[in-house]
Structures are given as structure tokens and as C-alpha cells.
Amino acid sequence: MKDIKVKGQQKFMNLEIPVIEGGFGEDKKCMSDKTIAEMHNQPNFKIRERIKDNIKRFKEDIDYIDLKVIRDTDDNLELLQTLGYSKMQISKADNIFLLSERGYSKLIKIMDTDLAWEIHDKIMDEYFNMREQLTDSYMIQDSIERAKRWIEEEKERLLLKETIQVQQPKVEYHDKVLNPDKLVTTTDIAKDLGMTAQALNKLLHLNRIIYPERINGRIKCWKPYKNYLWLVPEYADFKITEHDTQLKWTEIGRKWLIEFVENIKKVS
């Protein structure tokens, strides 16, 4: 596994992110595409797309490691689950990337937004450049202190293992219950929000998420604006009926849409 180790968890931007070392050199920190997606509030597949579309700019084993091409072993599966990936996510993914500090910086240059650079500066200061202050247990000369450290490290290891076991059902629930194969209509979601479908579509239109496609002056279907095209493969789909084309949502999209509308209501 190229000596990749998860050293624990770190608080960053209200997230608990795994602290990963190795892979690119001893004690060198790296970061998973999942963590990067969470920090930048983007779908995981969008981060992978950015990397794959610009793969010629990245050097393997220097900028990135693809954990999916590493031999399929129990150790690899355990590592990926420790990084927060469910078994379903692991099996469905074509690539699972780890990025080095240099690789992450290259990705930010490709993203090139003010927010991306702001997060980049924070992660450099608070993650990549923050080194471990504690001495490794095997280097402690005093036998009693060394034994104490061993006990502490074993407690941390067991706590991390317990955390994984507790979180795993939640991750599996997310994959199974928020099933992308089950599509729901805007009308169904509007009912959950105590609105009509017409009112919900109007609200989404005002916030420039969807727009009406008209034929002969009649609304034929609603489509996402360019900035929200990512909704279609991840959160929604177009369902063709005998009457027209409907924008239908996955359960993940339904969850995202409800949260979005509720946040708008809080602000207004």
C-alpha cells in the first residue's frame, strides 16, 4: 500500500478530515478526492473529472496515486473505508485519487476561483504545513514513558476502528436509501416543502438553477442552467413521457433541493 497511513482525524472548516501520510514519501501528507470534494462543496465525481480531464498535467506517484489501480487486497479495502468510502462507492468508482501537496496545488490552479484559492491557503497552513509535534513512541528513551505512549496509541487505534464501525452503517444507508435509480418528480418534492410544483419551479428559476424550455409558447420542460448541469448526472435526470419531458430528481437530488430551499427561506 505504498506505506499510506491514516494518522487520525483533524478538524477543518467544520469537517472532520482524515490525516493521511505516506505514499509520496515518509511523513508526507496527502489528501483523498473525497475530502477535497467535501472541502470545496462539490460532488466527488466533479473533482475526479477535473483530474482526469487534465491528467497530462499530473505526474503519477508524485502528484497523485490512483488507489483503484493498486492491487485489490483486504488492506486496500480497509484503507479506503478508513478514508470514508463505502463498499458501494469503492466498487462503482473507476478512480479513487490521493493527491500530494503538489498535486492538490495543481488542482487548485485548474479550478482557479477565488474561493478555491482561499480554501487552498487555509489547507496549506492548517493541514499540509502543520507537522506532527509528538515524538514517535519508539524514539522515547524512558521505558515507562514509552509504555504510556504505546497505551495511548493503542487507545487511539481502537477508537478510530470503533468510529469506522459506527459510521459505516450511515455510509451504507446513504448509498442504499438515497438511491440514484429511484426518480421523484418536482411535484413530490414540492409537497414535502408545502409548496406547489409551479411555485417550486418559479423559485428555482428565480435563483437561476433551472429555466423553462418553450415550444410554441408553451413550457415543454425545465432544464438546469449551465452552472447547474452537474445536477443531471448526479442528482436528476430527464424522464420522457408520452406527453412531454419531465425533470425528475434522484433521492440525493431531492435531499439537496430541500436543503437548498430551506436555506433560502432562512435568509429571506
mmCIF file of N, CA and C in Angstrom, residues 140-256:
data_model
loop_
_atom_site.group_PDB
_atom_site.id
_atom_site.type_symbol
_atom_site.label_atom_id
_atom_site.label_comp_id
_atom_site.label_asym_id
_atom_site.label_seq_id
_atom_site.Cartn_x
_atom_site.Cartn_y
_atom_site.Cartn_z
ATOM 1 N N ILE A 140 11.232 7.271 22.195
ATOM 2 C CA ILE A 140 11.260 7.719 23.590
ATOM 3 C C ILE A 140 12.197 6.815 24.388
ATOM 4 N N GLN A 141 13.157 7.436 25.038
ATOM 5 C CA GLN A 141 14.185 6.667 25.747
ATOM 6 C C GLN A 141 13.660 6.059 27.048
ATOM 7 N N ASP A 142 12.884 6.819 27.801
ATOM 8 C CA ASP A 142 12.375 6.343 29.086
ATOM 9 C C ASP A 142 11.364 5.222 28.853
ATOM 10 N N SER A 143 11.627 4.051 29.433
ATOM 11 C CA SER A 143 10.791 2.875 29.174
ATOM 12 C C SER A 143 9.361 3.056 29.678
ATOM 13 N N ILE A 144 9.199 3.738 30.823
ATOM 14 C CA ILE A 144 7.860 3.952 31.372
ATOM 15 C C ILE A 144 7.060 4.895 30.468
ATOM 16 N N GLU A 145 7.705 6.006 30.050
ATOM 17 C CA GLU A 145 7.038 6.957 29.162
ATOM 18 C C GLU A 145 6.719 6.314 27.816
ATOM 19 N N ARG A 146 7.645 5.458 27.354
ATOM 20 C CA ARG A 146 7.429 4.768 26.082
ATOM 21 C C ARG A 146 6.214 3.849 26.174
ATOM 22 N N ALA A 147 6.096 3.138 27.314
ATOM 23 C CA ALA A 147 4.958 2.240 27.520
ATOM 24 C C ALA A 147 3.644 3.034 27.573
ATOM 25 N N LYS A 148 3.687 4.208 28.234
ATOM 26 C CA LYS A 148 2.498 5.058 28.302
ATOM 27 C C LYS A 148 2.049 5.486 26.907
ATOM 28 N N ARG A 149 3.041 5.856 26.085
ATOM 29 C CA ARG A 149 2.716 6.292 24.732
ATOM 30 C C ARG A 149 2.113 5.141 23.930
ATOM 31 N N TRP A 150 2.674 3.941 24.101
ATOM 32 C CA TRP A 150 2.130 2.773 23.397
ATOM 33 C C TRP A 150 0.658 2.556 23.764
ATOM 34 N N ILE A 151 0.353 2.699 25.060
ATOM 35 C CA ILE A 151 -1.025 2.524 25.525
ATOM 36 C C ILE A 151 -1.936 3.579 24.891
ATOM 37 N N GLU A 152 -1.458 4.841 24.855
ATOM 38 C CA GLU A 152 -2.236 5.925 24.251
ATOM 39 C C GLU A 152 -2.491 5.658 22.770
ATOM 40 N N GLU A 153 -1.445 5.205 22.067
ATOM 41 C CA GLU A 153 -1.577 4.935 20.637
ATOM 42 C C GLU A 153 -2.545 3.790 20.368
ATOM 43 N N GLU A 154 -2.519 2.776 21.237
ATOM 44 C CA GLU A 154 -3.435 1.651 21.065
ATOM 45 C C GLU A 154 -4.877 2.097 21.305
ATOM 46 N N LYS A 155 -5.081 2.976 22.293
ATOM 47 C CA LYS A 155 -6.417 3.516 22.551
ATOM 48 C C LYS A 155 -6.927 4.299 21.341
ATOM 49 N N GLU A 156 -6.032 5.112 20.750
ATOM 50 C CA GLU A 156 -6.406 5.897 19.570
ATOM 51 C C GLU A 156 -6.754 4.987 18.398
ATOM 52 N N ARG A 157 -5.969 3.909 18.237
ATOM 53 C CA ARG A 157 -6.221 2.970 17.141
ATOM 54 C C ARG A 157 -7.581 2.306 17.305
ATOM 55 N N LEU A 158 -7.886 1.868 18.537
ATOM 56 C CA LEU A 158 -9.163 1.211 18.808
ATOM 57 C C LEU A 158 -10.332 2.183 18.644
ATOM 58 N N LEU A 159 -10.118 3.453 19.052
ATOM 59 C CA LEU A 159 -11.159 4.465 18.910
ATOM 60 C C LEU A 159 -11.451 4.729 17.440
ATOM 61 N N LEU A 160 -10.392 4.794 16.617
ATOM 62 C CA LEU A 160 -10.564 5.008 15.182
ATOM 63 C C LEU A 160 -11.318 3.849 14.551
ATOM 64 N N LYS A 161 -10.969 2.614 14.976
ATOM 65 C CA LYS A 161 -11.643 1.427 14.451
ATOM 66 C C LYS A 161 -13.119 1.437 14.831
ATOM 67 N N GLU A 162 -13.401 1.839 16.078
ATOM 68 C CA GLU A 162 -14.787 1.903 16.551
ATOM 69 C C GLU A 162 -15.572 2.964 15.778
ATOM 70 N N THR A 163 -14.920 4.106 15.489
ATOM 71 C CA THR A 163 -15.561 5.183 14.730
ATOM 72 C C THR A 163 -15.954 4.703 13.341
ATOM 73 N N ILE A 164 -15.057 3.938 12.710
ATOM 74 C CA ILE A 164 -15.325 3.400 11.375
ATOM 75 C C ILE A 164 -16.537 2.479 11.414
ATOM 76 N N GLN A 165 -16.598 1.616 12.456
ATOM 77 C CA GLN A 165 -17.706 0.673 12.573
ATOM 78 C C GLN A 165 -19.032 1.397 12.793
ATOM 79 N N VAL A 166 -18.996 2.519 13.549
ATOM 80 C CA VAL A 166 -20.209 3.290 13.807
ATOM 81 C C VAL A 166 -20.661 4.027 12.552
ATOM 82 N N GLN A 167 -19.692 4.601 11.815
ATOM 83 C CA GLN A 167 -20.017 5.405 10.637
ATOM 84 C C GLN A 167 -20.417 4.563 9.436
ATOM 85 N N GLN A 168 -19.920 3.319 9.351
ATOM 86 C CA GLN A 168 -20.146 2.504 8.161
ATOM 87 C C GLN A 168 -21.629 2.300 7.843
ATOM 88 N N PRO A 169 -22.482 1.965 8.857
ATOM 89 C CA PRO A 169 -23.911 1.819 8.531
ATOM 90 C C PRO A 169 -24.516 3.103 7.970
ATOM 91 N N LYS A 170 -24.052 4.268 8.460
ATOM 92 C CA LYS A 170 -24.563 5.542 7.960
ATOM 93 C C LYS A 170 -24.179 5.737 6.501
ATOM 94 N N VAL A 171 -22.954 5.361 6.164
ATOM 95 C CA VAL A 171 -22.494 5.492 4.780
ATOM 96 C C VAL A 171 -23.273 4.549 3.878
ATOM 97 N N GLU A 172 -23.468 3.298 4.348
ATOM 98 C CA GLU A 172 -24.225 2.323 3.565
ATOM 99 C C GLU A 172 -25.671 2.792 3.390
ATOM 100 N N TYR A 173 -26.237 3.393 4.450
ATOM 101 C CA TYR A 173 -27.604 3.931 4.362
ATOM 102 C C TYR A 173 -27.680 5.002 3.276
ATOM 103 N N HIS A 174 -26.684 5.863 3.242
ATOM 104 C CA HIS A 174 -26.668 6.943 2.248
ATOM 105 C C HIS A 174 -26.686 6.372 0.838
ATOM 106 N N ASP A 175 -25.924 5.295 0.609
ATOM 107 C CA ASP A 175 -25.857 4.686 -0.721
ATOM 108 C C ASP A 175 -27.146 3.955 -1.083
ATOM 109 N N LYS A 176 -27.739 3.256 -0.088
ATOM 110 C CA LYS A 176 -28.882 2.400 -0.388
ATOM 111 C C LYS A 176 -30.204 3.159 -0.390
ATOM 112 N N VAL A 177 -30.378 4.071 0.604
ATOM 113 C CA VAL A 177 -31.640 4.786 0.721
ATOM 114 C C VAL A 177 -31.702 5.943 -0.267
ATOM 115 N N LEU A 178 -30.590 6.685 -0.386
ATOM 116 C CA LEU A 178 -30.542 7.770 -1.362
ATOM 117 C C LEU A 178 -30.138 7.180 -2.700
ATOM 118 N N ASN A 179 -31.011 6.358 -3.234
ATOM 119 C CA ASN A 179 -30.712 5.542 -4.416
ATOM 120 C C ASN A 179 -30.856 6.358 -5.696
ATOM 121 N N PRO A 180 -29.770 6.487 -6.490
ATOM 122 C CA PRO A 180 -29.850 7.293 -7.706
ATOM 123 C C PRO A 180 -30.753 6.699 -8.781
ATOM 124 N N ASP A 181 -31.187 5.440 -8.640
ATOM 125 C CA ASP A 181 -32.046 4.815 -9.645
ATOM 126 C C ASP A 181 -33.528 5.146 -9.439
ATOM 127 N N LYS A 182 -33.876 5.667 -8.277
ATOM 128 C CA LYS A 182 -35.268 5.980 -7.969
ATOM 129 C C LYS A 182 -35.502 7.472 -8.198
ATOM 130 N N LEU A 183 -36.307 7.811 -9.200
ATOM 131 C CA LEU A 183 -36.536 9.205 -9.554
ATOM 132 C C LEU A 183 -37.866 9.703 -8.999
ATOM 133 N N VAL A 184 -37.877 10.937 -8.507
ATOM 134 C CA VAL A 184 -39.103 11.546 -7.989
ATOM 135 C C VAL A 184 -39.358 12.848 -8.746
ATOM 136 N N THR A 185 -40.623 13.231 -8.838
ATOM 137 C CA THR A 185 -40.993 14.427 -9.588
ATOM 138 C C THR A 185 -40.823 15.677 -8.730
ATOM 139 N N THR A 186 -40.780 16.809 -9.407
ATOM 140 C CA THR A 186 -40.739 18.091 -8.703
ATOM 141 C C THR A 186 -41.996 18.267 -7.856
ATOM 142 N N THR A 187 -43.110 17.731 -8.335
ATOM 143 C CA THR A 187 -44.372 17.801 -7.580
ATOM 144 C C THR A 187 -44.239 17.097 -6.234
ATOM 145 N N ASP A 188 -43.602 15.914 -6.236
ATOM 146 C CA ASP A 188 -43.405 15.168 -4.984
ATOM 147 C C ASP A 188 -42.573 15.977 -3.995
ATOM 148 N N ILE A 189 -41.508 16.595 -4.499
ATOM 149 C CA ILE A 189 -40.619 17.371 -3.628
ATOM 150 C C ILE A 189 -41.334 18.621 -3.124
ATOM 151 N N ALA A 190 -42.106 19.253 -4.012
ATOM 152 C CA ALA A 190 -42.852 20.454 -3.625
ATOM 153 C C ALA A 190 -43.812 20.155 -2.472
ATOM 154 N N LYS A 191 -44.459 18.978 -2.511
ATOM 155 C CA LYS A 191 -45.373 18.586 -1.432
ATOM 156 C C LYS A 191 -44.628 18.486 -0.105
ATOM 157 N N ASP A 192 -43.396 17.937 -0.141
ATOM 158 C CA ASP A 192 -42.590 17.844 1.082
ATOM 159 C C ASP A 192 -42.301 19.227 1.659
ATOM 160 N N LEU A 193 -42.217 20.229 0.775
ATOM 161 C CA LEU A 193 -41.890 21.593 1.189
ATOM 162 C C LEU A 193 -43.132 22.442 1.448
ATOM 163 N N GLY A 194 -44.322 21.834 1.261
ATOM 164 C CA GLY A 194 -45.564 22.577 1.448
ATOM 165 C C GLY A 194 -45.797 23.603 0.359
ATOM 166 N N MET A 195 -45.354 23.284 -0.855
ATOM 167 C CA MET A 195 -45.484 24.196 -1.990
ATOM 168 C C MET A 195 -46.136 23.462 -3.153
ATOM 169 N N THR A 196 -46.493 24.231 -4.181
ATOM 170 C CA THR A 196 -46.917 23.615 -5.434
ATOM 171 C C THR A 196 -45.693 23.448 -6.323
ATOM 172 N N ALA A 197 -45.796 22.554 -7.294
ATOM 173 C CA ALA A 197 -44.685 22.363 -8.226
ATOM 174 C C ALA A 197 -44.407 23.649 -8.993
ATOM 175 N N GLN A 198 -45.479 24.381 -9.330
ATOM 176 C CA GLN A 198 -45.328 25.639 -10.058
ATOM 177 C C GLN A 198 -44.525 26.650 -9.233
ATOM 178 N N ALA A 199 -44.841 26.737 -7.938
ATOM 179 C CA ALA A 199 -44.133 27.675 -7.057
ATOM 180 C C ALA A 199 -42.668 27.272 -6.890
ATOM 181 N N LEU A 200 -42.423 25.963 -6.780
ATOM 182 C CA LEU A 200 -41.049 25.487 -6.620
ATOM 183 C C LEU A 200 -40.235 25.758 -7.880
ATOM 184 N N ASN A 201 -40.820 25.460 -9.039
ATOM 185 C CA ASN A 201 -40.119 25.739 -10.298
ATOM 186 C C ASN A 201 -39.815 27.227 -10.440
ATOM 187 N N LYS A 202 -40.767 28.068 -10.039
ATOM 188 C CA LYS A 202 -40.572 29.517 -10.118
ATOM 189 C C LYS A 202 -39.423 29.951 -9.207
ATOM 190 N N LEU A 203 -39.378 29.382 -7.993
ATOM 191 C CA LEU A 203 -38.313 29.712 -7.041
ATOM 192 C C LEU A 203 -36.944 29.303 -7.585
ATOM 193 N N LEU A 204 -36.875 28.106 -8.163
ATOM 194 C CA LEU A 204 -35.614 27.625 -8.732
ATOM 195 C C LEU A 204 -35.214 28.453 -9.947
ATOM 196 N N HIS A 205 -36.223 28.911 -10.691
ATOM 197 C CA HIS A 205 -35.954 29.766 -11.854
ATOM 198 C C HIS A 205 -35.415 31.122 -11.405
ATOM 199 N N LEU A 206 -36.010 31.702 -10.372
ATOM 200 C CA LEU A 206 -35.559 32.996 -9.853
ATOM 201 C C LEU A 206 -34.124 32.923 -9.340
ATOM 202 N N ASN A 207 -33.742 31.770 -8.819
ATOM 203 C CA ASN A 207 -32.379 31.580 -8.314
ATOM 204 C C ASN A 207 -31.440 31.016 -9.382
ATOM 205 N N ARG A 208 -31.911 31.025 -10.631
ATOM 206 C CA ARG A 208 -31.105 30.659 -11.800
ATOM 207 C C ARG A 208 -30.504 29.254 -11.681
ATOM 208 N N ILE A 209 -31.356 28.322 -11.243
ATOM 209 C CA ILE A 209 -30.958 26.915 -11.215
ATOM 210 C C ILE A 209 -31.544 26.190 -12.417
ATOM 211 N N ILE A 210 -32.820 26.459 -12.709
ATOM 212 C CA ILE A 210 -33.454 25.852 -13.882
ATOM 213 C C ILE A 210 -34.147 26.933 -14.706
ATOM 214 N N TYR A 211 -34.391 26.631 -15.962
ATOM 215 C CA TYR A 211 -35.102 27.566 -16.833
ATOM 216 C C TYR A 211 -36.095 26.775 -17.696
ATOM 217 N N PRO A 212 -37.171 27.434 -18.162
ATOM 218 C CA PRO A 212 -38.173 26.721 -18.965
ATOM 219 C C PRO A 212 -37.787 26.677 -20.443
ATOM 220 N N GLU A 213 -37.877 25.507 -21.029
ATOM 221 C CA GLU A 213 -37.715 25.385 -22.477
ATOM 222 C C GLU A 213 -39.111 25.427 -23.088
ATOM 223 N N ARG A 214 -39.327 26.377 -23.975
ATOM 224 C CA ARG A 214 -40.666 26.585 -24.529
ATOM 225 C C ARG A 214 -40.733 26.151 -25.992
ATOM 226 N N ILE A 215 -41.847 25.566 -26.361
ATOM 227 C CA ILE A 215 -42.144 25.221 -27.755
ATOM 228 C C ILE A 215 -43.528 25.773 -28.069
ATOM 229 N N ASN A 216 -43.586 26.658 -29.079
ATOM 230 C CA ASN A 216 -44.843 27.334 -29.443
ATOM 231 C C ASN A 216 -45.446 28.080 -28.253
ATOM 232 N N GLY A 217 -44.555 28.699 -27.462
ATOM 233 C CA GLY A 217 -45.007 29.493 -26.327
ATOM 234 C C GLY A 217 -45.386 28.694 -25.102
ATOM 235 N N ARG A 218 -45.326 27.369 -25.183
ATOM 236 C CA ARG A 218 -45.717 26.504 -24.057
ATOM 237 C C ARG A 218 -44.469 25.889 -23.433
ATOM 238 N N ILE A 219 -44.442 25.856 -22.090
ATOM 239 C CA ILE A 219 -43.306 25.244 -21.402
ATOM 240 C C ILE A 219 -43.295 23.749 -21.688
ATOM 241 N N LYS A 220 -42.243 23.292 -22.331
ATOM 242 C CA LYS A 220 -42.117 21.869 -22.653
ATOM 243 C C LYS A 220 -41.447 21.118 -21.509
ATOM 244 N N CYS A 221 -40.391 21.713 -20.963
ATOM 245 C CA CYS A 221 -39.712 21.100 -19.815
ATOM 246 C C CYS A 221 -38.819 22.143 -19.157
ATOM 247 N N TRP A 222 -38.377 21.815 -17.938
ATOM 248 C CA TRP A 222 -37.432 22.665 -17.217
ATOM 249 C C TRP A 222 -36.050 22.037 -17.317
ATOM 250 N N LYS A 223 -35.044 22.879 -17.568
ATOM 251 C CA LYS A 223 -33.672 22.383 -17.688
ATOM 252 C C LYS A 223 -32.742 23.188 -16.778
ATOM 253 N N PRO A 224 -31.655 22.565 -16.303
ATOM 254 C CA PRO A 224 -30.709 23.305 -15.454
ATOM 255 C C PRO A 224 -29.912 24.322 -16.270
ATOM 256 N N TYR A 225 -29.622 25.469 -15.641
ATOM 257 C CA TYR A 225 -28.689 26.415 -16.239
ATOM 258 C C TYR A 225 -27.303 25.767 -16.326
ATOM 259 N N LYS A 226 -26.432 26.388 -17.110
ATOM 260 C CA LYS A 226 -25.102 25.836 -17.363
ATOM 261 C C LYS A 226 -24.345 25.536 -16.071
ATOM 262 N N ASN A 227 -24.419 26.464 -15.093
ATOM 263 C CA ASN A 227 -23.682 26.281 -13.837
ATOM 264 C C ASN A 227 -24.213 25.129 -12.994
ATOM 265 N N TYR A 228 -25.407 24.626 -13.347
ATOM 266 C CA TYR A 228 -26.010 23.537 -12.575
ATOM 267 C C TYR A 228 -26.214 22.278 -13.414
ATOM 268 N N LEU A 229 -25.480 22.176 -14.523
ATOM 269 C CA LEU A 229 -25.589 20.976 -15.357
ATOM 270 C C LEU A 229 -25.158 19.724 -14.608
ATOM 271 N N TRP A 230 -24.283 19.904 -13.598
ATOM 272 C CA TRP A 230 -23.836 18.749 -12.816
ATOM 273 C C TRP A 230 -24.991 18.075 -12.073
ATOM 274 N N LEU A 231 -26.113 18.777 -11.935
ATOM 275 C CA LEU A 231 -27.273 18.177 -11.269
ATOM 276 C C LEU A 231 -27.806 16.966 -12.027
ATOM 277 N N VAL A 232 -27.681 16.992 -13.351
ATOM 278 C CA VAL A 232 -28.325 15.948 -14.150
ATOM 279 C C VAL A 232 -27.714 14.570 -13.923
ATOM 280 N N PRO A 233 -26.390 14.376 -14.090
ATOM 281 C CA PRO A 233 -25.861 13.026 -13.870
ATOM 282 C C PRO A 233 -25.863 12.609 -12.408
ATOM 283 N N GLU A 234 -25.785 13.581 -11.493
ATOM 284 C CA GLU A 234 -25.645 13.233 -10.082
ATOM 285 C C GLU A 234 -26.972 13.248 -9.336
ATOM 286 N N TYR A 235 -27.800 14.239 -9.615
ATOM 287 C CA TYR A 235 -28.980 14.466 -8.788
ATOM 288 C C TYR A 235 -30.308 14.344 -9.528
ATOM 289 N N ALA A 236 -30.273 14.403 -10.842
ATOM 290 C CA ALA A 236 -31.533 14.435 -11.581
ATOM 291 C C ALA A 236 -31.380 13.777 -12.940
ATOM 292 N N ASP A 237 -32.513 13.636 -13.626
ATOM 293 C CA ASP A 237 -32.491 13.043 -14.962
ATOM 294 C C ASP A 237 -33.716 13.560 -15.718
ATOM 295 N N PHE A 238 -33.689 13.395 -17.030
ATOM 296 C CA PHE A 238 -34.844 13.755 -17.831
ATOM 297 C C PHE A 238 -35.648 12.497 -18.131
ATOM 298 N N LYS A 239 -36.900 12.492 -17.731
ATOM 299 C CA LYS A 239 -37.773 11.342 -17.933
ATOM 300 C C LYS A 239 -38.748 11.665 -19.062
ATOM 301 N N ILE A 240 -38.682 10.934 -20.151
ATOM 302 C CA ILE A 240 -39.548 11.192 -21.301
ATOM 303 C C ILE A 240 -40.865 10.443 -21.116
ATOM 304 N N THR A 241 -41.976 11.181 -21.173
ATOM 305 C CA THR A 241 -43.306 10.571 -21.068
ATOM 306 C C THR A 241 -44.023 10.747 -22.408
ATOM 307 N N GLU A 242 -45.233 10.212 -22.494
ATOM 308 C CA GLU A 242 -45.986 10.333 -23.752
ATOM 309 C C GLU A 242 -46.451 11.768 -23.995
ATOM 310 N N HIS A 243 -46.454 12.582 -22.939
ATOM 311 C CA HIS A 243 -46.921 13.965 -23.077
ATOM 312 C C HIS A 243 -45.769 14.951 -23.255
ATOM 313 N N ASP A 244 -44.731 14.821 -22.450
ATOM 314 C CA ASP A 244 -43.626 15.774 -22.524
ATOM 315 C C ASP A 244 -42.383 15.183 -21.861
ATOM 316 N N THR A 245 -41.390 16.037 -21.668
ATOM 317 C CA THR A 245 -40.152 15.630 -20.999
ATOM 318 C C THR A 245 -40.123 16.257 -19.614
ATOM 319 N N GLN A 246 -39.982 15.444 -18.592
ATOM 320 C CA GLN A 246 -40.001 15.941 -17.224
ATOM 321 C C GLN A 246 -38.606 15.874 -16.613
ATOM 322 N N LEU A 247 -38.299 16.902 -15.799
ATOM 323 C CA LEU A 247 -37.081 16.860 -14.999
ATOM 324 C C LEU A 247 -37.413 16.138 -13.706
ATOM 325 N N LYS A 248 -36.840 14.963 -13.521
ATOM 326 C CA LYS A 248 -37.076 14.198 -12.299
ATOM 327 C C LYS A 248 -35.790 14.135 -11.490
ATOM 328 N N TRP A 249 -35.936 13.911 -10.187
ATOM 329 C CA TRP A 249 -34.805 14.007 -9.267
ATOM 330 C C TRP A 249 -34.511 12.665 -8.608
ATOM 331 N N THR A 250 -33.236 12.408 -8.376
ATOM 332 C CA THR A 250 -32.861 11.254 -7.562
ATOM 333 C C THR A 250 -33.150 11.592 -6.102
ATOM 334 N N GLU A 251 -33.074 10.596 -5.237
ATOM 335 C CA GLU A 251 -33.274 10.853 -3.812
ATOM 336 C C GLU A 251 -32.181 11.773 -3.271
ATOM 337 N N ILE A 252 -30.967 11.651 -3.815
ATOM 338 C CA ILE A 252 -29.884 12.551 -3.403
ATOM 339 C C ILE A 252 -30.230 13.976 -3.829
ATOM 340 N N GLY A 253 -30.750 14.103 -5.073
ATOM 341 C CA GLY A 253 -31.154 15.415 -5.559
ATOM 342 C C GLY A 253 -32.295 15.998 -4.754
ATOM 343 N N ARG A 254 -33.235 15.147 -4.368
ATOM 344 C CA ARG A 254 -34.356 15.581 -3.526
ATOM 345 C C ARG A 254 -33.831 16.157 -2.213
ATOM 346 N N LYS A 255 -32.887 15.465 -1.599
ATOM 347 C CA LYS A 255 -32.298 15.927 -0.334
ATOM 348 C C LYS A 255 -31.603 17.278 -0.531
ATOM 349 N N TRP A 256 -30.818 17.381 -1.616
ATOM 350 C CA TRP A 256 -30.107 18.628 -1.907
ATOM 351 C C TRP A 256 -31.097 19.764 -2.135
#
